[in-house]
Amino acid sequence: GYPILYCGQGLNENNGTYGEFNYHIFNLLDQTEMYALYGRDNLAFREWGAWDSSGLLNAQTDTMIECAENGMVYLTKLNTQYNEAAGTLSITPQITRYRYHTSYSDELGIENSPAAYKNFLYFCDNGGTFQCLDLNTLTPKWIFNTGDDTDCTTTIEETEGGAVLYTANEIDKRASVTKQGADCVIRKLDALTGALLWEYK
């Protein structure tokens, strides 16, 4: 393990002072910031730059995956150099971005934390697009319309028959349109096909 802290930033206001949204990477040896991912990415389709989700780290590839409320997924090769005896630590990030849009929603912000199974990444956005992204090709394998925002992290269960996913949406966008209540729905999906296995309202 490396003495590194990864920390998202959900708001850009502190006691009346406004700044930029960043996903921070801190060196725990000297408490300095080594790098910051900028949230107001010019390549993003959405301007809101918050970082509510927790990133995933792959120790074997020295890669971090993070989803942002600007609607982008960031795959960052960290190129970490750590010499424990000398007390030196550095990173040289190389960033690959994934962006998308759907035909049924412009609400692309990703607040839930991504989950991964083999080479597949699972996440859902404010507009209800639950997505399986193939990390080898950076193309969506399938999408599922949950109907509303999802903040919870996807839970993955590996079974003898394959992997399944558990997810649940909230009442957010539907309530702002209808000004009425709506059902939250817990769902179980096939991880490889996106097929709905059951749902509970």
PDB file of C-alpha atoms in Angstrom:
ATOM      1  CA  GLY A   1       0.000   0.000   0.000  1.00  0.00           C
ATOM      2  CA  TYR A   2       0.980   3.564  -0.670  1.00  0.00           C
ATOM      3  CA  PRO A   3       0.553   6.343   1.919  1.00  0.00           C
ATOM      4  CA  ILE A   4      -1.910   8.246  -0.272  1.00  0.00           C
ATOM      5  CA  LEU A   5      -5.328   9.718   0.551  1.00  0.00           C
ATOM      6  CA  TYR A   6      -7.932  10.237  -2.192  1.00  0.00           C
ATOM      7  CA  CYS A   7     -10.674  12.699  -1.329  1.00  0.00           C
ATOM      8  CA  GLY A   8     -13.604  14.007  -3.367  1.00  0.00           C
ATOM      9  CA  GLN A   9     -15.121  17.446  -2.943  1.00  0.00           C
ATOM     10  CA  GLY A  10     -18.910  17.737  -2.998  1.00  0.00           C
ATOM     11  CA  LEU A  11     -19.229  21.518  -2.682  1.00  0.00           C
ATOM     12  CA  ASN A  12     -17.158  24.464  -3.837  1.00  0.00           C
ATOM     13  CA  GLU A  13     -18.261  26.900  -1.114  1.00  0.00           C
ATOM     14  CA  ASN A  14     -16.717  27.335   2.326  1.00  0.00           C
ATOM     15  CA  ASN A  15     -18.153  29.982   4.657  1.00  0.00           C
ATOM     16  CA  GLY A  16     -19.147  32.264   1.781  1.00  0.00           C
ATOM     17  CA  THR A  17     -15.941  31.762  -0.200  1.00  0.00           C
ATOM     18  CA  TYR A  18     -16.217  29.985  -3.527  1.00  0.00           C
ATOM     19  CA  GLY A  19     -13.462  27.996  -5.180  1.00  0.00           C
ATOM     20  CA  GLU A  20     -13.053  25.220  -7.696  1.00  0.00           C
ATOM     21  CA  PHE A  21     -14.221  21.624  -7.509  1.00  0.00           C
ATOM     22  CA  ASN A  22     -11.334  19.171  -7.285  1.00  0.00           C
ATOM     23  CA  TYR A  23     -10.749  15.515  -6.563  1.00  0.00           C
ATOM     24  CA  HIS A  24      -7.712  15.683  -4.293  1.00  0.00           C
ATOM     25  CA  ILE A  25      -4.795  13.259  -3.979  1.00  0.00           C
ATOM     26  CA  PHE A  26      -2.734  13.810  -0.824  1.00  0.00           C
ATOM     27  CA  ASN A  27       0.730  12.593   0.173  1.00  0.00           C
ATOM     28  CA  LEU A  28       0.364  11.286   3.736  1.00  0.00           C
ATOM     29  CA  LEU A  29       4.126  11.422   4.353  1.00  0.00           C
ATOM     30  CA  ASP A  30       4.202  15.219   4.348  1.00  0.00           C
ATOM     31  CA  GLN A  31       0.467  16.095   4.166  1.00  0.00           C
ATOM     32  CA  THR A  32       0.801  17.866   0.807  1.00  0.00           C
ATOM     33  CA  GLU A  33      -1.498  17.673  -2.192  1.00  0.00           C
ATOM     34  CA  MET A  34       0.177  15.802  -5.032  1.00  0.00           C
ATOM     35  CA  TYR A  35      -2.554  16.233  -7.633  1.00  0.00           C
ATOM     36  CA  ALA A  36      -6.097  17.474  -8.144  1.00  0.00           C
ATOM     37  CA  LEU A  37      -8.574  16.398 -10.817  1.00  0.00           C
ATOM     38  CA  TYR A  38     -10.418  19.507 -12.001  1.00  0.00           C
ATOM     39  CA  GLY A  39     -14.208  19.140 -11.885  1.00  0.00           C
ATOM     40  CA  ARG A  40     -15.244  21.803 -14.385  1.00  0.00           C
ATOM     41  CA  ASP A  41     -13.834  19.838 -17.294  1.00  0.00           C
ATOM     42  CA  ASN A  42     -14.205  21.577 -20.673  1.00  0.00           C
ATOM     43  CA  LEU A  43     -14.807  18.186 -22.297  1.00  0.00           C
ATOM     44  CA  ALA A  44     -17.787  17.429 -20.053  1.00  0.00           C
ATOM     45  CA  PHE A  45     -21.379  17.880 -21.216  1.00  0.00           C
ATOM     46  CA  ARG A  46     -22.330  19.179 -17.742  1.00  0.00           C
ATOM     47  CA  GLU A  47     -20.825  22.166 -15.908  1.00  0.00           C
ATOM     48  CA  TRP A  48     -21.396  21.055 -12.296  1.00  0.00           C
ATOM     49  CA  GLY A  49     -18.017  19.774 -11.133  1.00  0.00           C
ATOM     50  CA  ALA A  50     -18.592  18.030  -7.795  1.00  0.00           C
ATOM     51  CA  TRP A  51     -17.042  14.719  -6.763  1.00  0.00           C
ATOM     52  CA  ASP A  52     -19.484  12.834  -4.509  1.00  0.00           C
ATOM     53  CA  SER A  53     -18.422   9.290  -5.341  1.00  0.00           C
ATOM     54  CA  SER A  54     -15.516   7.298  -3.947  1.00  0.00           C
ATOM     55  CA  GLY A  55     -12.864   6.165  -6.394  1.00  0.00           C
ATOM     56  CA  LEU A  56     -11.743   2.616  -7.111  1.00  0.00           C
ATOM     57  CA  LEU A  57      -8.078   1.648  -7.047  1.00  0.00           C
ATOM     58  CA  ASN A  58      -6.486  -1.247  -8.905  1.00  0.00           C
ATOM     59  CA  ALA A  59      -3.180  -2.043  -7.193  1.00  0.00           C
ATOM     60  CA  GLN A  60      -2.007  -4.335  -9.999  1.00  0.00           C
ATOM     61  CA  THR A  61      -2.331  -1.670 -12.691  1.00  0.00           C
ATOM     62  CA  ASP A  62      -1.733   1.356 -10.413  1.00  0.00           C
ATOM     63  CA  THR A  63      -4.943   2.861 -11.778  1.00  0.00           C
ATOM     64  CA  MET A  64      -7.699   4.924 -10.182  1.00  0.00           C
ATOM     65  CA  ILE A  65     -11.247   5.070 -11.545  1.00  0.00           C
ATOM     66  CA  GLU A  66     -13.485   7.926 -10.464  1.00  0.00           C
ATOM     67  CA  CYS A  67     -16.909   9.135 -11.577  1.00  0.00           C
ATOM     68  CA  ALA A  68     -17.844  12.809 -11.458  1.00  0.00           C
ATOM     69  CA  GLU A  69     -20.963  14.932 -11.324  1.00  0.00           C
ATOM     70  CA  ASN A  70     -19.909  16.498 -14.595  1.00  0.00           C
ATOM     71  CA  GLY A  71     -20.972  13.204 -16.203  1.00  0.00           C
ATOM     72  CA  MET A  72     -17.482  11.914 -16.909  1.00  0.00           C
ATOM     73  CA  VAL A  73     -15.624   8.778 -15.847  1.00  0.00           C
ATOM     74  CA  TYR A  74     -11.894   9.270 -15.245  1.00  0.00           C
ATOM     75  CA  LEU A  75      -9.427   6.415 -15.611  1.00  0.00           C
ATOM     76  CA  THR A  76      -6.122   7.595 -14.209  1.00  0.00           C
ATOM     77  CA  LYS A  77      -2.871   5.701 -14.569  1.00  0.00           C
ATOM     78  CA  LEU A  78      -1.042   7.023 -11.507  1.00  0.00           C
ATOM     79  CA  ASN A  79       2.550   5.924 -12.273  1.00  0.00           C
ATOM     80  CA  THR A  80       3.304   5.876  -8.559  1.00  0.00           C
ATOM     81  CA  GLN A  81       6.922   5.982  -7.392  1.00  0.00           C
ATOM     82  CA  TYR A  82       7.391   5.146  -3.707  1.00  0.00           C
ATOM     83  CA  ASN A  83      10.645   4.583  -1.832  1.00  0.00           C
ATOM     84  CA  GLU A  84       9.756   3.735   1.741  1.00  0.00           C
ATOM     85  CA  ALA A  85      13.372   3.803   2.965  1.00  0.00           C
ATOM     86  CA  ALA A  86      14.064   7.212   1.469  1.00  0.00           C
ATOM     87  CA  GLY A  87      10.614   8.541   2.348  1.00  0.00           C
ATOM     88  CA  THR A  88       9.881   9.685  -1.186  1.00  0.00           C
ATOM     89  CA  LEU A  89       6.547   9.454  -2.976  1.00  0.00           C
ATOM     90  CA  SER A  90       5.341  10.829  -6.293  1.00  0.00           C
ATOM     91  CA  ILE A  91       2.704  10.262  -8.957  1.00  0.00           C
ATOM     92  CA  THR A  92       2.603  11.197 -12.645  1.00  0.00           C
ATOM     93  CA  PRO A  93      -1.071  10.867 -13.639  1.00  0.00           C
ATOM     94  CA  GLN A  94      -2.108   9.976 -17.178  1.00  0.00           C
ATOM     95  CA  ILE A  95      -5.862  10.511 -17.585  1.00  0.00           C
ATOM     96  CA  THR A  96      -8.299   8.850 -19.976  1.00  0.00           C
ATOM     97  CA  ARG A  97     -11.856  10.219 -20.002  1.00  0.00           C
ATOM     98  CA  TYR A  98     -15.155   8.556 -20.866  1.00  0.00           C
ATOM     99  CA  ARG A  99     -18.208  10.678 -21.618  1.00  0.00           C
ATOM    100  CA  TYR A 100     -21.643   9.800 -22.917  1.00  0.00           C
ATOM    101  CA  HIS A 101     -25.180  11.059 -23.402  1.00  0.00           C
ATOM    102  CA  THR A 102     -28.553   9.362 -23.630  1.00  0.00           C
ATOM    103  CA  SER A 103     -31.643  10.005 -25.711  1.00  0.00           C
ATOM    104  CA  TYR A 104     -33.964  10.267 -22.690  1.00  0.00           C
ATOM    105  CA  SER A 105     -32.125  12.439 -20.142  1.00  0.00           C
ATOM    106  CA  ASP A 106     -29.678  15.329 -19.945  1.00  0.00           C
ATOM    107  CA  GLU A 107     -29.065  14.693 -16.232  1.00  0.00           C
ATOM    108  CA  LEU A 108     -25.625  13.127 -16.499  1.00  0.00           C
ATOM    109  CA  GLY A 109     -24.105  13.814 -13.085  1.00  0.00           C
ATOM    110  CA  ILE A 110     -22.758  10.704 -11.349  1.00  0.00           C
ATOM    111  CA  GLU A 111     -23.108  10.778  -7.560  1.00  0.00           C
ATOM    112  CA  ASN A 112     -22.918   7.087  -6.725  1.00  0.00           C
ATOM    113  CA  SER A 113     -19.598   5.314  -6.318  1.00  0.00           C
ATOM    114  CA  PRO A 114     -18.567   2.966  -9.127  1.00  0.00           C
ATOM    115  CA  ALA A 115     -18.360  -0.787  -8.648  1.00  0.00           C
ATOM    116  CA  ALA A 116     -16.345  -3.181 -10.806  1.00  0.00           C
ATOM    117  CA  TYR A 117     -16.495  -6.834 -11.766  1.00  0.00           C
ATOM    118  CA  LYS A 118     -13.668  -8.187 -13.935  1.00  0.00           C
ATOM    119  CA  ASN A 119     -13.365  -5.643 -16.767  1.00  0.00           C
ATOM    120  CA  PHE A 120     -16.824  -4.102 -16.249  1.00  0.00           C
ATOM    121  CA  LEU A 121     -17.617  -0.885 -14.391  1.00  0.00           C
ATOM    122  CA  TYR A 122     -21.108  -0.145 -13.032  1.00  0.00           C
ATOM    123  CA  PHE A 123     -22.484   3.302 -12.186  1.00  0.00           C
ATOM    124  CA  CYS A 124     -25.702   5.320 -12.427  1.00  0.00           C
ATOM    125  CA  ASP A 125     -26.349   9.006 -13.053  1.00  0.00           C
ATOM    126  CA  ASN A 126     -28.852  11.685 -11.967  1.00  0.00           C
ATOM    127  CA  GLY A 127     -31.132  10.929 -14.896  1.00  0.00           C
ATOM    128  CA  GLY A 128     -31.426   7.220 -14.105  1.00  0.00           C
ATOM    129  CA  THR A 129     -29.002   5.773 -16.648  1.00  0.00           C
ATOM    130  CA  PHE A 130     -27.506   2.697 -14.999  1.00  0.00           C
ATOM    131  CA  GLN A 131     -24.575   1.644 -17.114  1.00  0.00           C
ATOM    132  CA  CYS A 132     -22.172  -1.239 -17.613  1.00  0.00           C
ATOM    133  CA  LEU A 133     -18.947   0.092 -19.126  1.00  0.00           C
ATOM    134  CA  ASP A 134     -16.371  -2.249 -20.656  1.00  0.00           C
ATOM    135  CA  LEU A 135     -13.080  -0.879 -19.329  1.00  0.00           C
ATOM    136  CA  ASN A 136     -11.050  -2.613 -22.045  1.00  0.00           C
ATOM    137  CA  THR A 137     -12.824  -0.812 -24.892  1.00  0.00           C
ATOM    138  CA  LEU A 138     -14.442   2.148 -23.075  1.00  0.00           C
ATOM    139  CA  THR A 139     -17.783   1.311 -24.659  1.00  0.00           C
ATOM    140  CA  PRO A 140     -21.074   0.622 -22.882  1.00  0.00           C
ATOM    141  CA  LYS A 141     -22.017  -3.055 -22.774  1.00  0.00           C
ATOM    142  CA  TRP A 142     -25.581  -2.238 -21.692  1.00  0.00           C
ATOM    143  CA  ILE A 143     -27.687   0.484 -20.074  1.00  0.00           C
ATOM    144  CA  PHE A 144     -30.804   0.269 -17.924  1.00  0.00           C
ATOM    145  CA  ASN A 145     -33.167   3.188 -17.264  1.00  0.00           C
ATOM    146  CA  THR A 146     -33.937   3.246 -13.526  1.00  0.00           C
ATOM    147  CA  GLY A 147     -36.251   6.230 -13.938  1.00  0.00           C
ATOM    148  CA  ASP A 148     -34.515   8.502 -11.451  1.00  0.00           C
ATOM    149  CA  ASP A 149     -31.331   9.479  -9.670  1.00  0.00           C
ATOM    150  CA  THR A 150     -29.269   6.840  -7.848  1.00  0.00           C
ATOM    151  CA  ASP A 151     -26.880   7.718  -5.022  1.00  0.00           C
ATOM    152  CA  CYS A 152     -26.203   4.254  -3.601  1.00  0.00           C
ATOM    153  CA  THR A 153     -23.188   2.213  -4.624  1.00  0.00           C
ATOM    154  CA  THR A 154     -23.993  -0.881  -6.665  1.00  0.00           C
ATOM    155  CA  THR A 155     -23.593  -4.157  -4.773  1.00  0.00           C
ATOM    156  CA  ILE A 156     -22.151  -7.100  -6.724  1.00  0.00           C
ATOM    157  CA  GLU A 157     -22.807 -10.744  -5.872  1.00  0.00           C
ATOM    158  CA  GLU A 158     -20.889 -13.501  -7.615  1.00  0.00           C
ATOM    159  CA  THR A 159     -22.897 -16.722  -7.869  1.00  0.00           C
ATOM    160  CA  GLU A 160     -22.375 -20.098  -9.539  1.00  0.00           C
ATOM    161  CA  GLY A 161     -24.515 -18.888 -12.444  1.00  0.00           C
ATOM    162  CA  GLY A 162     -22.626 -15.611 -12.848  1.00  0.00           C
ATOM    163  CA  ALA A 163     -22.662 -12.182 -11.250  1.00  0.00           C
ATOM    164  CA  VAL A 164     -25.708 -10.153 -10.248  1.00  0.00           C
ATOM    165  CA  LEU A 165     -26.145  -6.520  -9.247  1.00  0.00           C
ATOM    166  CA  TYR A 166     -28.294  -4.805  -6.648  1.00  0.00           C
ATOM    167  CA  THR A 167     -29.207  -1.150  -7.038  1.00  0.00           C
ATOM    168  CA  ALA A 168     -31.935   1.261  -5.932  1.00  0.00           C
ATOM    169  CA  ASN A 169     -33.111   4.644  -7.149  1.00  0.00           C
ATOM    170  CA  GLU A 170     -34.376   7.600  -5.140  1.00  0.00           C
ATOM    171  CA  ILE A 171     -37.160  10.150  -5.542  1.00  0.00           C
ATOM    172  CA  ASP A 172     -35.481  13.186  -7.045  1.00  0.00           C
ATOM    173  CA  LYS A 173     -36.105  14.169 -10.651  1.00  0.00           C
ATOM    174  CA  ARG A 174     -39.632  12.714 -10.721  1.00  0.00           C
ATOM    175  CA  ALA A 175     -40.666  14.685  -7.645  1.00  0.00           C
ATOM    176  CA  SER A 176     -39.278  17.942  -9.044  1.00  0.00           C
ATOM    177  CA  VAL A 177     -41.401  17.477 -12.186  1.00  0.00           C
ATOM    178  CA  THR A 178     -44.634  16.123 -10.726  1.00  0.00           C
ATOM    179  CA  LYS A 179     -44.412  17.779  -7.272  1.00  0.00           C
ATOM    180  CA  GLN A 180     -45.711  14.479  -5.934  1.00  0.00           C
ATOM    181  CA  GLY A 181     -44.306  11.339  -4.412  1.00  0.00           C
ATOM    182  CA  ALA A 182     -43.096   8.318  -6.337  1.00  0.00           C
ATOM    183  CA  ASP A 183     -41.820   4.817  -5.686  1.00  0.00           C
ATOM    184  CA  CYS A 184     -38.215   4.066  -4.880  1.00  0.00           C
ATOM    185  CA  VAL A 185     -37.304   0.758  -6.487  1.00  0.00           C
ATOM    186  CA  ILE A 186     -34.746  -1.841  -5.391  1.00  0.00           C
ATOM    187  CA  ARG A 187     -33.648  -3.976  -8.336  1.00  0.00           C
ATOM    188  CA  LYS A 188     -31.612  -7.084  -9.051  1.00  0.00           C
ATOM    189  CA  LEU A 189     -29.980  -7.219 -12.485  1.00  0.00           C
ATOM    190  CA  ASP A 190     -27.836  -9.674 -14.390  1.00  0.00           C
ATOM    191  CA  ALA A 191     -24.352  -8.132 -14.334  1.00  0.00           C
ATOM    192  CA  LEU A 192     -23.374  -9.245 -17.833  1.00  0.00           C
ATOM    193  CA  THR A 193     -26.621  -8.544 -19.722  1.00  0.00           C
ATOM    194  CA  GLY A 194     -28.439  -5.911 -17.668  1.00  0.00           C
ATOM    195  CA  ALA A 195     -31.569  -8.073 -17.631  1.00  0.00           C
ATOM    196  CA  LEU A 196     -33.975  -7.284 -14.785  1.00  0.00           C
ATOM    197  CA  LEU A 197     -34.260 -10.296 -12.450  1.00  0.00           C
ATOM    198  CA  TRP A 198     -36.625  -8.730  -9.917  1.00  0.00           C
ATOM    199  CA  GLU A 199     -37.639  -5.398  -8.473  1.00  0.00           C
ATOM    200  CA  TYR A 200     -39.282  -4.313  -5.227  1.00  0.00           C
ATOM    201  CA  LYS A 201     -41.109  -0.990  -4.887  1.00  0.00           C
TER     202      LYS A 201
END
